[in-house]
Tab-separated table of C-alpha atoms in Angstrom:
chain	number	residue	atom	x	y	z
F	23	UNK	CA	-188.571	-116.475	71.050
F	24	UNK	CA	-188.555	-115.798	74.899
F	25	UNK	CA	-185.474	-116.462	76.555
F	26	UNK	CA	-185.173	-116.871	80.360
F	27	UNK	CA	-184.220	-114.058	82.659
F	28	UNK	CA	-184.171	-113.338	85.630
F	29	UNK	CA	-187.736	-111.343	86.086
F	30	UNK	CA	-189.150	-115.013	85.069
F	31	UNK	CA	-187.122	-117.161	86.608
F	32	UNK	CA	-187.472	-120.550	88.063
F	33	UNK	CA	-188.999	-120.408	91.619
F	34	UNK	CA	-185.534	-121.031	94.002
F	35	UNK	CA	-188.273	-122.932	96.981
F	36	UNK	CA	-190.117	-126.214	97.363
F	37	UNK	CA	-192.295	-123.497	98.525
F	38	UNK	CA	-192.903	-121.321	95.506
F	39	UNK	CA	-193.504	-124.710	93.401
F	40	UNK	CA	-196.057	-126.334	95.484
F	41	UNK	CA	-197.875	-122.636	95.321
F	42	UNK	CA	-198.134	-122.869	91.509
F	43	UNK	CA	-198.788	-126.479	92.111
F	44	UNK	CA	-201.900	-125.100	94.150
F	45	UNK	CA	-202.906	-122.487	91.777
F	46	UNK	CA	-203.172	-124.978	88.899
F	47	UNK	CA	-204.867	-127.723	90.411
F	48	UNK	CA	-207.486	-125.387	91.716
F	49	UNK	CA	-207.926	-123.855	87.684
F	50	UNK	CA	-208.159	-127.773	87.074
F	51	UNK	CA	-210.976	-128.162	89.423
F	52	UNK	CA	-213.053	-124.964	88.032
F	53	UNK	CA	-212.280	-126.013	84.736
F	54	UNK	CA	-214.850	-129.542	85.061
F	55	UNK	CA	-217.104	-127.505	86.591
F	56	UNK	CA	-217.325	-125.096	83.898
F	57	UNK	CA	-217.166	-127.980	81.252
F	58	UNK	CA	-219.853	-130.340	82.749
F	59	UNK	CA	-222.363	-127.544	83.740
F	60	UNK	CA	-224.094	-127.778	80.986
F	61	UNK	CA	-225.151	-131.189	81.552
F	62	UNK	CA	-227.167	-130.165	84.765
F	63	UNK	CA	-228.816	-127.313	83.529
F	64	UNK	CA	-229.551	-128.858	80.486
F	65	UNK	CA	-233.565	-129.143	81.109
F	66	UNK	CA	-234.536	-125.360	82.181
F	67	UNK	CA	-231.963	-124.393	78.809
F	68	UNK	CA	-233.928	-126.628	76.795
F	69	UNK	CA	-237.213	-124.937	78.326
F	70	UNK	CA	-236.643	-121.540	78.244
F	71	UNK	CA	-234.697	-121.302	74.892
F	72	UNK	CA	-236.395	-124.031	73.136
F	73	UNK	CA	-233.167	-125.904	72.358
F	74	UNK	CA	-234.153	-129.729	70.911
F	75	UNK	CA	-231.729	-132.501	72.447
F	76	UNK	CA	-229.771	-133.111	69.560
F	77	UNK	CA	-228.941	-129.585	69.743
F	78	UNK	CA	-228.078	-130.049	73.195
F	79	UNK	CA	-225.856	-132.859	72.090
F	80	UNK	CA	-223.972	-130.872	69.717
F	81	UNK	CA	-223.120	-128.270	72.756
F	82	UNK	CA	-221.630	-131.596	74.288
F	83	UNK	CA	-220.030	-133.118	71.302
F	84	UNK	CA	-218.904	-130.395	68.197
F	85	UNK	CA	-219.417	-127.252	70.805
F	86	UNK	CA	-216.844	-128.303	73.022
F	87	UNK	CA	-215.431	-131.691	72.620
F	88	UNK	CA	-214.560	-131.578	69.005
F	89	UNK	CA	-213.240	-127.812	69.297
F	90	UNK	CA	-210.555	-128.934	72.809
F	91	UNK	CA	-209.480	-131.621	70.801
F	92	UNK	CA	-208.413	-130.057	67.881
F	93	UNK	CA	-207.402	-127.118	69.448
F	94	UNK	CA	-205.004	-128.214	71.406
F	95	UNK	CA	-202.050	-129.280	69.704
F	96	UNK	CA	-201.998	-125.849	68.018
F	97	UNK	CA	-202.354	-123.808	71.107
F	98	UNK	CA	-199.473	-126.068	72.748
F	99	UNK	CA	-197.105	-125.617	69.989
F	100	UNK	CA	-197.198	-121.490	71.240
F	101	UNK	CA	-196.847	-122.886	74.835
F	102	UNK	CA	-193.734	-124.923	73.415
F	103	UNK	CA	-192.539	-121.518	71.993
F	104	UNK	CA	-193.612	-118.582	74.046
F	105	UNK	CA	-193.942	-118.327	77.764
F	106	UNK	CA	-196.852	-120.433	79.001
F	107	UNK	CA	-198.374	-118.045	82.355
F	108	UNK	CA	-199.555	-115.841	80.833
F	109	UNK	CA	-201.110	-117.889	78.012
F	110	UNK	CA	-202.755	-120.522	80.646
F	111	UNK	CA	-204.083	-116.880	82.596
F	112	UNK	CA	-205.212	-116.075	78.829
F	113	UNK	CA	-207.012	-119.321	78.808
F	114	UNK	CA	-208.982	-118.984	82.646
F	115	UNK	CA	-209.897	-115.663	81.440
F	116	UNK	CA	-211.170	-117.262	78.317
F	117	UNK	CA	-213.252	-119.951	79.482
F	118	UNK	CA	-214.568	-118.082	82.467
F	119	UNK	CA	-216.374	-114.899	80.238
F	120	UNK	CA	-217.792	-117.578	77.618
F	121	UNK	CA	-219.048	-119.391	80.827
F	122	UNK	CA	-220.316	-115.827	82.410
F	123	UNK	CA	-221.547	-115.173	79.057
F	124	UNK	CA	-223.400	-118.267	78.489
F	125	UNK	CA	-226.361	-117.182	81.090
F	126	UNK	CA	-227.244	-114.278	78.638
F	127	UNK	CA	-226.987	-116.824	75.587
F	128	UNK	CA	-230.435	-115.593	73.368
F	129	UNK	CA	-230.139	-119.313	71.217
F	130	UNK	CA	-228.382	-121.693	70.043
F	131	UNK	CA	-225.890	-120.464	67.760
F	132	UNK	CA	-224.904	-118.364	70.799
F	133	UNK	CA	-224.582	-120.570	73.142
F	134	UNK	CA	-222.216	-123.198	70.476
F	135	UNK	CA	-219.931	-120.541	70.274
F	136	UNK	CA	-219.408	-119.564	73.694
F	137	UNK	CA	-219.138	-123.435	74.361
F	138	UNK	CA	-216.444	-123.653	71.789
F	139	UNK	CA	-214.808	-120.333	73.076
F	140	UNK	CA	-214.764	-122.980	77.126
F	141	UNK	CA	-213.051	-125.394	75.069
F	142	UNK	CA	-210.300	-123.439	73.308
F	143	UNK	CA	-209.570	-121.888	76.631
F	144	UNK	CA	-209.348	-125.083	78.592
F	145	UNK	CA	-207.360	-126.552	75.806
F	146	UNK	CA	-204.393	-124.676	77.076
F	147	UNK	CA	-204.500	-125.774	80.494
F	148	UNK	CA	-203.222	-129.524	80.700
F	149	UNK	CA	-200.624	-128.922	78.374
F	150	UNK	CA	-199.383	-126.103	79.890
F	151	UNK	CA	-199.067	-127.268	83.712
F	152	UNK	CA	-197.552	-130.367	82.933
F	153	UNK	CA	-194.921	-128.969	80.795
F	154	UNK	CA	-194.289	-126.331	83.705
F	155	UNK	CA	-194.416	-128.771	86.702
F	156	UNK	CA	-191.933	-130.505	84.868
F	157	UNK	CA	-189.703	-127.363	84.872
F	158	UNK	CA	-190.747	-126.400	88.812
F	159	UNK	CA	-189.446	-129.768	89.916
F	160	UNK	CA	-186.578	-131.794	89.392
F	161	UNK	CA	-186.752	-135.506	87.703
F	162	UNK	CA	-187.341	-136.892	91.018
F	163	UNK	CA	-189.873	-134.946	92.534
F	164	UNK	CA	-192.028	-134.650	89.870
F	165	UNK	CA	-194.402	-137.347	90.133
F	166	UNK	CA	-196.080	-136.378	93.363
F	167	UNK	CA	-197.099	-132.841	92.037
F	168	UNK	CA	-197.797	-134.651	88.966
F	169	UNK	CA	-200.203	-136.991	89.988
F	170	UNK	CA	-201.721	-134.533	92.806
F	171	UNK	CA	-202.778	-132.512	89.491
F	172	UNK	CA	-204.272	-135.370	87.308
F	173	UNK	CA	-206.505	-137.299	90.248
F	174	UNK	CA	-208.254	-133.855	90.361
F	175	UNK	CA	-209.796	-135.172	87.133
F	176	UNK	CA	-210.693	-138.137	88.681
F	177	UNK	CA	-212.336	-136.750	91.678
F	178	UNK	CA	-214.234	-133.401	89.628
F	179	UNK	CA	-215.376	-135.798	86.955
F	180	UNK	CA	-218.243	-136.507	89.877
F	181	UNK	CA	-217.797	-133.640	92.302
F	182	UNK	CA	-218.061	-131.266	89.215
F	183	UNK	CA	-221.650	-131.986	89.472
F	184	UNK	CA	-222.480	-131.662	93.208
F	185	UNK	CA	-220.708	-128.042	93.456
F	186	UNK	CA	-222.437	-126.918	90.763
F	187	UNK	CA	-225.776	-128.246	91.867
F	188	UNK	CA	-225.256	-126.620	95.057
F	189	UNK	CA	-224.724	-123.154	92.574
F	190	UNK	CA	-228.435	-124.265	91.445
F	191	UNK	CA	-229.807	-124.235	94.754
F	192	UNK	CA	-228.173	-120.778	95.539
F	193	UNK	CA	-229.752	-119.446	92.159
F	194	UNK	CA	-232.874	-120.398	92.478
F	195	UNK	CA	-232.794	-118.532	95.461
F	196	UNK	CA	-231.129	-115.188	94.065
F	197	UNK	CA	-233.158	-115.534	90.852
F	198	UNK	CA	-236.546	-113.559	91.985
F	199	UNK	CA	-234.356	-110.683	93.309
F	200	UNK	CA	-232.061	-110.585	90.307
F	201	UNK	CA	-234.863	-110.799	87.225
F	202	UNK	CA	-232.741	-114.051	86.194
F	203	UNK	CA	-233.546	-117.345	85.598
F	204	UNK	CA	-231.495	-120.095	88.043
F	205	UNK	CA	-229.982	-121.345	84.945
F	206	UNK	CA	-228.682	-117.695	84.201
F	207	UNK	CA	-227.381	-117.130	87.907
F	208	UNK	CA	-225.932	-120.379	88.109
F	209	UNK	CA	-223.412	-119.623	84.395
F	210	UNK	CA	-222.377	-116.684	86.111
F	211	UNK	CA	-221.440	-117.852	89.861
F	212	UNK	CA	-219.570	-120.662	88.456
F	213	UNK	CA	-217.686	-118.829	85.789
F	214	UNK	CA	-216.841	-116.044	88.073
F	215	UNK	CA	-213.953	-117.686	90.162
F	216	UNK	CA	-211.612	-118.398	87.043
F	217	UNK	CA	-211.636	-114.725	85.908
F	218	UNK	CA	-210.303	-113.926	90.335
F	219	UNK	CA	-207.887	-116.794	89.332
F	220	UNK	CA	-206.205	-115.545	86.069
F	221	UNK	CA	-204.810	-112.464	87.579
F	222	UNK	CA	-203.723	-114.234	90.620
F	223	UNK	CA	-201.602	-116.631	88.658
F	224	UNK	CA	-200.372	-113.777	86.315
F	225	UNK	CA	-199.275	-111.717	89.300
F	226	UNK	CA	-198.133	-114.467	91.442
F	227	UNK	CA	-196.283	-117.088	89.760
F	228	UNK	CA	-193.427	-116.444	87.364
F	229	UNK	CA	-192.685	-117.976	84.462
F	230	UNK	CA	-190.077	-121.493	84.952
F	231	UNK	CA	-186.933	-121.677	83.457
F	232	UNK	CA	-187.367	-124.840	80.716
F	233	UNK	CA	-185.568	-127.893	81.933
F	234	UNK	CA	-184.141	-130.163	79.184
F	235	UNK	CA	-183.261	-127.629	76.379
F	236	UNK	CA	-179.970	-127.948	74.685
F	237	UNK	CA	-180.808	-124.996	72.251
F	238	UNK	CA	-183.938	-122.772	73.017
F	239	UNK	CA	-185.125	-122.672	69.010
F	240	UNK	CA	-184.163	-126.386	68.366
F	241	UNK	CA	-187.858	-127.099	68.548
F	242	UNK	CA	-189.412	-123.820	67.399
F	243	UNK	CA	-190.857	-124.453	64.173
F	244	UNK	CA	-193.698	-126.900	63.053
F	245	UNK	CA	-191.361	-128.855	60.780
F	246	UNK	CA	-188.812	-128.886	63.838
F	247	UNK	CA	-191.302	-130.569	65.996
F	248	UNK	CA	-192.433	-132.806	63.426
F	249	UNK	CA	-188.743	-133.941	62.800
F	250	UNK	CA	-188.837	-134.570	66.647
F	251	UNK	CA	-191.956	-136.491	66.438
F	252	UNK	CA	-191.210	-138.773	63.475
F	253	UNK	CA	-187.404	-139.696	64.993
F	254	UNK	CA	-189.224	-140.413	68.109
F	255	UNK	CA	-192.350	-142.292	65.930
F	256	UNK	CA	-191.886	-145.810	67.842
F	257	UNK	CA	-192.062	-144.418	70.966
F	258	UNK	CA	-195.209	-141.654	70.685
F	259	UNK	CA	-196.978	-143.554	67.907
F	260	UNK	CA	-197.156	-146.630	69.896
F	261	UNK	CA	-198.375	-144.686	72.831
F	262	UNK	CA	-200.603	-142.368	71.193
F	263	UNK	CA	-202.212	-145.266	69.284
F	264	UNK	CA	-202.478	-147.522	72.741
F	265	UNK	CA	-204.018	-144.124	74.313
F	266	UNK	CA	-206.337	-143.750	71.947
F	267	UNK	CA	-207.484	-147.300	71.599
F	268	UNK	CA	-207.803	-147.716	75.529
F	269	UNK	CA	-209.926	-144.593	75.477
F	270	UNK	CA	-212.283	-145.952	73.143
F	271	UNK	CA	-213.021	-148.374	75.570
F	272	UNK	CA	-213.278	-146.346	78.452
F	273	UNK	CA	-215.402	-143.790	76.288
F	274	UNK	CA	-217.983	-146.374	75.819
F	275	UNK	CA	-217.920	-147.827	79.173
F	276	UNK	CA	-218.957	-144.048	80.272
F	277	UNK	CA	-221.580	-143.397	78.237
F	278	UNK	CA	-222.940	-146.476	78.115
F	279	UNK	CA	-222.766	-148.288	81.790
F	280	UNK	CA	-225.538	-145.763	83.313
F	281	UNK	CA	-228.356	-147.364	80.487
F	282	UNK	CA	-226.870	-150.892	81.135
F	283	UNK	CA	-227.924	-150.300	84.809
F	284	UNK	CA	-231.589	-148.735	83.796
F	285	UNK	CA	-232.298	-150.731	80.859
F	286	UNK	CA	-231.033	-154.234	81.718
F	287	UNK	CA	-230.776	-154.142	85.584
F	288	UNK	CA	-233.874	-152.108	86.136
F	289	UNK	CA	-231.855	-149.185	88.568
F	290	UNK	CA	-233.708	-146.000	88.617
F	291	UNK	CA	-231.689	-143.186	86.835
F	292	UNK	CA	-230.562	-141.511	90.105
F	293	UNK	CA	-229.705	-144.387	92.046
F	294	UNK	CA	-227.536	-145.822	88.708
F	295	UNK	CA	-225.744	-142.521	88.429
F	296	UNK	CA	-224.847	-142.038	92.044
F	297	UNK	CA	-224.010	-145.636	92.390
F	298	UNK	CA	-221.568	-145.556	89.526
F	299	UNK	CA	-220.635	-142.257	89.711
F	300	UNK	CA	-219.639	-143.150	93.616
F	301	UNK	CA	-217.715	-146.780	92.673
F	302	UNK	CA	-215.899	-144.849	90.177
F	303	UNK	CA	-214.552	-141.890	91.881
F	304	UNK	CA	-213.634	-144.039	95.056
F	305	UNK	CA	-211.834	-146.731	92.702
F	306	UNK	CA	-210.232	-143.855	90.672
F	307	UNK	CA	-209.034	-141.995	93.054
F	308	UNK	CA	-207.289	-144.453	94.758
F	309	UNK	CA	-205.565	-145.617	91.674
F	310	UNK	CA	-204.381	-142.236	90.738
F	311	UNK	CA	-202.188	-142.533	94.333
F	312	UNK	CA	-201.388	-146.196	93.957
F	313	UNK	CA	-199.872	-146.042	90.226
F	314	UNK	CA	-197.196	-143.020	90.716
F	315	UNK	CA	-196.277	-144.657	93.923
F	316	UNK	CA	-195.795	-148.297	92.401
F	317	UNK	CA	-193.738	-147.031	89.328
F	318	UNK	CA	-191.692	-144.964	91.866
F	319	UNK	CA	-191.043	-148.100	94.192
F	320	UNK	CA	-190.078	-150.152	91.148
F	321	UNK	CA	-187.735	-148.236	89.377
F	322	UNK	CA	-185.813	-147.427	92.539
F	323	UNK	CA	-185.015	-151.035	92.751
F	324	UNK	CA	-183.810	-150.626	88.663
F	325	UNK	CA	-186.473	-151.166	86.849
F	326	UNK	CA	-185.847	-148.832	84.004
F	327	UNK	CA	-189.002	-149.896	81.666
F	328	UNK	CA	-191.101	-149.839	85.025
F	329	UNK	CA	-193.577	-146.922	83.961
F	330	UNK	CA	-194.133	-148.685	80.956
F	331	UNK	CA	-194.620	-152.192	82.148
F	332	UNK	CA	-197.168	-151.319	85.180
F	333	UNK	CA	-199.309	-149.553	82.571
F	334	UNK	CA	-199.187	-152.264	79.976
F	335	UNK	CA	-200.111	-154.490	82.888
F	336	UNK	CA	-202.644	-152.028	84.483
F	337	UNK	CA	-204.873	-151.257	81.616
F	338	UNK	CA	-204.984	-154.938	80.440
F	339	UNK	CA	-206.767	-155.661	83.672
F	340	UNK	CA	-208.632	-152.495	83.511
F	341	UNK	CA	-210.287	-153.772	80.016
F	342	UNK	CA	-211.123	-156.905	80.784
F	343	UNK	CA	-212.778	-155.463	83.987
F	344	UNK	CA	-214.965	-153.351	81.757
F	345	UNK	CA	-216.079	-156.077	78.982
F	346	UNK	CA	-217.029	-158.527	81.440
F	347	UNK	CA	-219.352	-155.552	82.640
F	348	UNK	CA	-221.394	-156.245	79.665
F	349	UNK	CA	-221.973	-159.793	80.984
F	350	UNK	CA	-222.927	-159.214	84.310
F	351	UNK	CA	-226.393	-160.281	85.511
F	352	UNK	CA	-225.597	-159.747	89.252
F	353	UNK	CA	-225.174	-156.410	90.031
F	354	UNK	CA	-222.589	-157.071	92.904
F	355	UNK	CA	-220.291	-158.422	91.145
F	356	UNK	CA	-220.745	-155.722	88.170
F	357	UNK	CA	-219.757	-153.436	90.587
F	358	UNK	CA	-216.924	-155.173	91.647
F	359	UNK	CA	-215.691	-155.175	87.757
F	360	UNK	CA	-216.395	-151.545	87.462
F	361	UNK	CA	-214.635	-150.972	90.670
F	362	UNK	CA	-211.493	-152.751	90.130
F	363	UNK	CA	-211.367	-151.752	86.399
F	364	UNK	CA	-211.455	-148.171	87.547
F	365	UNK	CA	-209.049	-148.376	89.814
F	366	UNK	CA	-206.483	-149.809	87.151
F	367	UNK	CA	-207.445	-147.572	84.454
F	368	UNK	CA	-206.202	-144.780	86.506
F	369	UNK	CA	-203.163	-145.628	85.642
F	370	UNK	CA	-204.135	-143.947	82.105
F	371	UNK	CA	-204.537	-140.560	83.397
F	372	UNK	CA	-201.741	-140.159	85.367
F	373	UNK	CA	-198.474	-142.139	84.232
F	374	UNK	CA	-198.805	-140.653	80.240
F	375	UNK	CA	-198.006	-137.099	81.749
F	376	UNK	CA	-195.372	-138.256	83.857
F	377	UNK	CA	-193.986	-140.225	80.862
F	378	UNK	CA	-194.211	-137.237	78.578
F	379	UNK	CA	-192.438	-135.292	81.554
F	380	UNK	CA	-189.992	-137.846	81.648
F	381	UNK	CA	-188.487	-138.392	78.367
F	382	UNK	CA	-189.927	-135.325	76.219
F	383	UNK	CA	-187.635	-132.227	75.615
F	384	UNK	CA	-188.687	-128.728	77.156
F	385	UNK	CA	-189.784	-127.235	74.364
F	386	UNK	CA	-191.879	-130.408	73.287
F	387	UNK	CA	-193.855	-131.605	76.339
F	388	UNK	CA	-196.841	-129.507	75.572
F	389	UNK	CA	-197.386	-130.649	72.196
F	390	UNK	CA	-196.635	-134.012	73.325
F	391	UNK	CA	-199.378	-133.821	75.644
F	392	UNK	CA	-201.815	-131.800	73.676
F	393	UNK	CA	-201.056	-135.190	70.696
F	394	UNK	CA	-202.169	-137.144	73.695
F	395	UNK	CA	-205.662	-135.268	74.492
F	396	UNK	CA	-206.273	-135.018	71.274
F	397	UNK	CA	-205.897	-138.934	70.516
F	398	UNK	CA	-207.923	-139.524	73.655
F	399	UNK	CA	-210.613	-137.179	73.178
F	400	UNK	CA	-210.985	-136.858	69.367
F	401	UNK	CA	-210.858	-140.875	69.123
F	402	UNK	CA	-212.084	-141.936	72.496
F	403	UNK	CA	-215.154	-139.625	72.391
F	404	UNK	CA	-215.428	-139.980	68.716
F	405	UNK	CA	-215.598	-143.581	68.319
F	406	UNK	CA	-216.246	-145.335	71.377
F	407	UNK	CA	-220.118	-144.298	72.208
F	408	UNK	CA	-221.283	-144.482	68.622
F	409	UNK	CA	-218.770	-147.782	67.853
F	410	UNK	CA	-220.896	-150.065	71.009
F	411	UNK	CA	-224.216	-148.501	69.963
F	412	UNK	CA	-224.312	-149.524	66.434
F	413	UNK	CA	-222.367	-153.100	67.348
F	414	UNK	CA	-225.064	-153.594	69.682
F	415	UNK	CA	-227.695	-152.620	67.342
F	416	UNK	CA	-226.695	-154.390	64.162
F	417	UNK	CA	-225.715	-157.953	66.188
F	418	UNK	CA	-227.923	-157.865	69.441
F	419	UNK	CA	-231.124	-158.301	70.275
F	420	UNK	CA	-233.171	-157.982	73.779
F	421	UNK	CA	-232.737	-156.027	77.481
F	422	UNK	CA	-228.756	-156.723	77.408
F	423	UNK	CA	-227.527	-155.578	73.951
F	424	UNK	CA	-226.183	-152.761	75.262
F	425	UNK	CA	-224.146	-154.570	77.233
F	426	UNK	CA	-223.150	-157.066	74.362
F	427	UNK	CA	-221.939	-154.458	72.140
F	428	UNK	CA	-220.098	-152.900	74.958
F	429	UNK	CA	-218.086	-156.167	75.652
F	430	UNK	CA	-217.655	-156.981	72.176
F	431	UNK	CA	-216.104	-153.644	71.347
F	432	UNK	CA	-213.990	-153.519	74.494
F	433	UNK	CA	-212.351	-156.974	73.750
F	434	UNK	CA	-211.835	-156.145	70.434
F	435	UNK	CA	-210.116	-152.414	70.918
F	436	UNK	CA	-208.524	-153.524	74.510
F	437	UNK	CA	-205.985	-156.187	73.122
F	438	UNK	CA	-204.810	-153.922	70.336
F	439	UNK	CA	-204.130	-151.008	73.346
F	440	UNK	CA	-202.174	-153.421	75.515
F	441	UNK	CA	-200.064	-154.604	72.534
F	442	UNK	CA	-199.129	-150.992	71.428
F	443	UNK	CA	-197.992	-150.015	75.109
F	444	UNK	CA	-196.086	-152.831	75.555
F	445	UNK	CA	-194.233	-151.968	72.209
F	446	UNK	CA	-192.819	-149.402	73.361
F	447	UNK	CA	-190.906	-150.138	76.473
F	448	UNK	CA	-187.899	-150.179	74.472
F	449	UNK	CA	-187.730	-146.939	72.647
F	450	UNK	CA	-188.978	-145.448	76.312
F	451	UNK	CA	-185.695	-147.023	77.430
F	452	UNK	CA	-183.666	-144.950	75.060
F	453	UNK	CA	-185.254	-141.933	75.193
F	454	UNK	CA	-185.588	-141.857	79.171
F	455	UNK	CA	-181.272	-142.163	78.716
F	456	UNK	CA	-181.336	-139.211	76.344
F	457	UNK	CA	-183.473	-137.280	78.652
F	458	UNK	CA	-181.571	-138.062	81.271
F	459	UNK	CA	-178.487	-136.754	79.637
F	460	UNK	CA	-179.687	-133.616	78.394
F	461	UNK	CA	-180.551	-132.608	82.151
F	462	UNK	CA	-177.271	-133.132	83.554
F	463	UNK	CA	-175.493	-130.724	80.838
């Protein structure tokens, strides 16, 4: 086990903090790019190496969804134990070269295995910076860096798309002079950044002492951590389970909105995606500021359960928003719904880390948060999409089905989500006390 000294100790400035800060939410950024490039060059790979589009799907779905899931609570239990730098640099410079090496893919076995090798390397990365922001700040000053990192999912989930089509338009340019296809060019100019970025964080940010250990090997084994886990099983299985359940609905609403628009409402393709893709950044941006800032405001004026109660509240609202989607015959006020359901199912993406930072030990908070992907991506991707399909297939009939099955799973999942978050304000209670303790020894 690594123990602290003083060649990696915790950065002494605001300064130093908000640098790392910097450094990680820019990794963030790259990191959608490099996941959701695919999805744009998706025709010319399909035309050039004769891929079929269920092939295509499984690059989406086993290639590199499946793999970050389940990769990630084993790769944070060695950021729990070992210092986390250089493993998130490790990472980068993983999912960079498998992106790099993806425009020289021959076929498809090729390309699913440099996929999976993008998804085991950006496995590390969430885990790891909110574990370390946690130990770069103290309890009060965490949230702002906090949620700073998280809305950059909000705002790439879209803009991941328009920088990389911009790396199209510069390889189609470059590709007569280069004996490369655009597709090929544009791998390489958006994997290249991330492997300039891993030796800049290696060299230039050192490694935080861990806040919130009593003993540094307390939690070094498996069975350790899942002695930690089960005492604590009110307070993570209720969220994990409300996570999971609220990202079933939001998994379908994704995938299954855009063909709502097209199918029932009669919006070309483009014009759905950019309207939808525009209503939901705006509205999830916005909540990614408003939700730290509420919970902040709250439990300054004692509170304790605030965190708990404004997500309970905010995702109740955010799933009714979405179900009543499936209803909606005018599309103003579907927008509306999709609008205002975003911007209170932000609340998802950026009060879980903060609550892991709040009441998880050190030596815990990444696999804490890598139990947390992996219950929001395994389940939420896993279930949602195919859940609404076949509900809608096997009950509904005509232009709106879709958006039947959509409802009908939503306000089935949603109430079971709300329920399991609000369980928990109590054990959240006691833990946040215990937490709370163990920093002031």
């Amino acid at each position: 086990m690594v123990q602290a000294s003083p060649l990696f100790a915790r950065p002494t400035t605001t300064l130093s903090a908000w640098y790392a800060v910097s450094i990680f939410v820019v990794m963030f950024g790259f990191s959608f790019i490099d996941r959701l490039i695919l999805s744009l060059l998706a025709p010319s790979i399909h035309e050039h190496l004769h891929i079929s589009d269920t092939q295509l799907g499984i690059l989406f779905g086993m290639g590199f969804g499946v793999v970050y899931a389940l990769m990630g609570l084993p790769l944070a239990h060695l950021l729990d134990k070992h210092r986390r730098v250089p493993l998130v640099a490790a990472g980068v410079a993983l999912w960079s070269l498998c992106t790099v090496a993806s425009g020289f893919a021959p076929n498809f076995l090729s390309l699913i295995f440099l996929r999976s090798g993008v998804a085991i390397g950006e496995a590390v990365l969430s885990p790891a910076v909110i574990s370390i922001i946690a130990d770069l700040f103290p309890r009060d000053k965490r949230v702002l860096p906090t949620t700073i990192y998280t809305a950059v999912g909000a705002v790439m989930y879209t803009g991941a798309l328009v920088f990389g089509g911009l790396m199209f338009q510069l390889a189609t340019g470059m590709s007569a002079s280069l004996g490369l296809e655009a597709w090929q060019i544009t791998f390489v100019l958006v994997g290249l950044p991330g492997l300039l970025l891993a030796p800049l964080l290696l060299l230039t940010v050192p490694e935080p002492v861990r806040v919130g250990d009593i003993k540094a090997e307390e939690f070094a084994t498996v069975s350790q951590a899942w002695a930690y886990f089960r005492g604590e099983r009110r307070l993570y299985g209720g969220l994990f389970l409300g996570a999971a359940a609220i990202s079933i609905c939001n998994s379908a609403k994704i995938a299954w909105v855009p063909t709502l628009l097209i199918r029932s409402h009669g919006m070309h393709p483009s014009q759905a995606g950019y309207m939808f893709g525009t209503v939901g950044l705006l509205s999830g941006f916005i909540g990614a500021i408003t939700w730290p800032s509420v919970v902040r405001f709250w439990t300054a004026r004692g509170r304790k359960d605030a965190l708990i109660t404004v997500f309970a509240i905010a995702l109740t609202i955010s799933w009714i928003c979405f179900g009543l989607v499936g209803f909606m015959r005018s599309l103003t006020f579907l927008f509306v719904a999709i609008g205002i359901g975003g911007f209170f199912s932000a609340a998802l993406a950026v009060l879980v880390p903060i609550l892991i930072q709040m009441v998880t030990p050190g030596r815990m908070r990444g696999r804490a948060m890598a139990l947390y992907l992996t219950a929001t991506g395994l389940v939420g991707l896993g279930l949602g999409p195919p859940l609404a399909a076949l509900i809608s297939d096997q009950f509904f009939k005509g232009q709106f089905a879709i958006g039947y099955g959509l409802a009908a799973l939503i306000f089935v999942t949603g109430p079971f989500a709300s329920l399991a978050i609000w369980s928990i304000r109590g054990p959240y209670r006691t833990a946040l006390d215990k937490a709370e303790v163990l920093e002031e020894l």
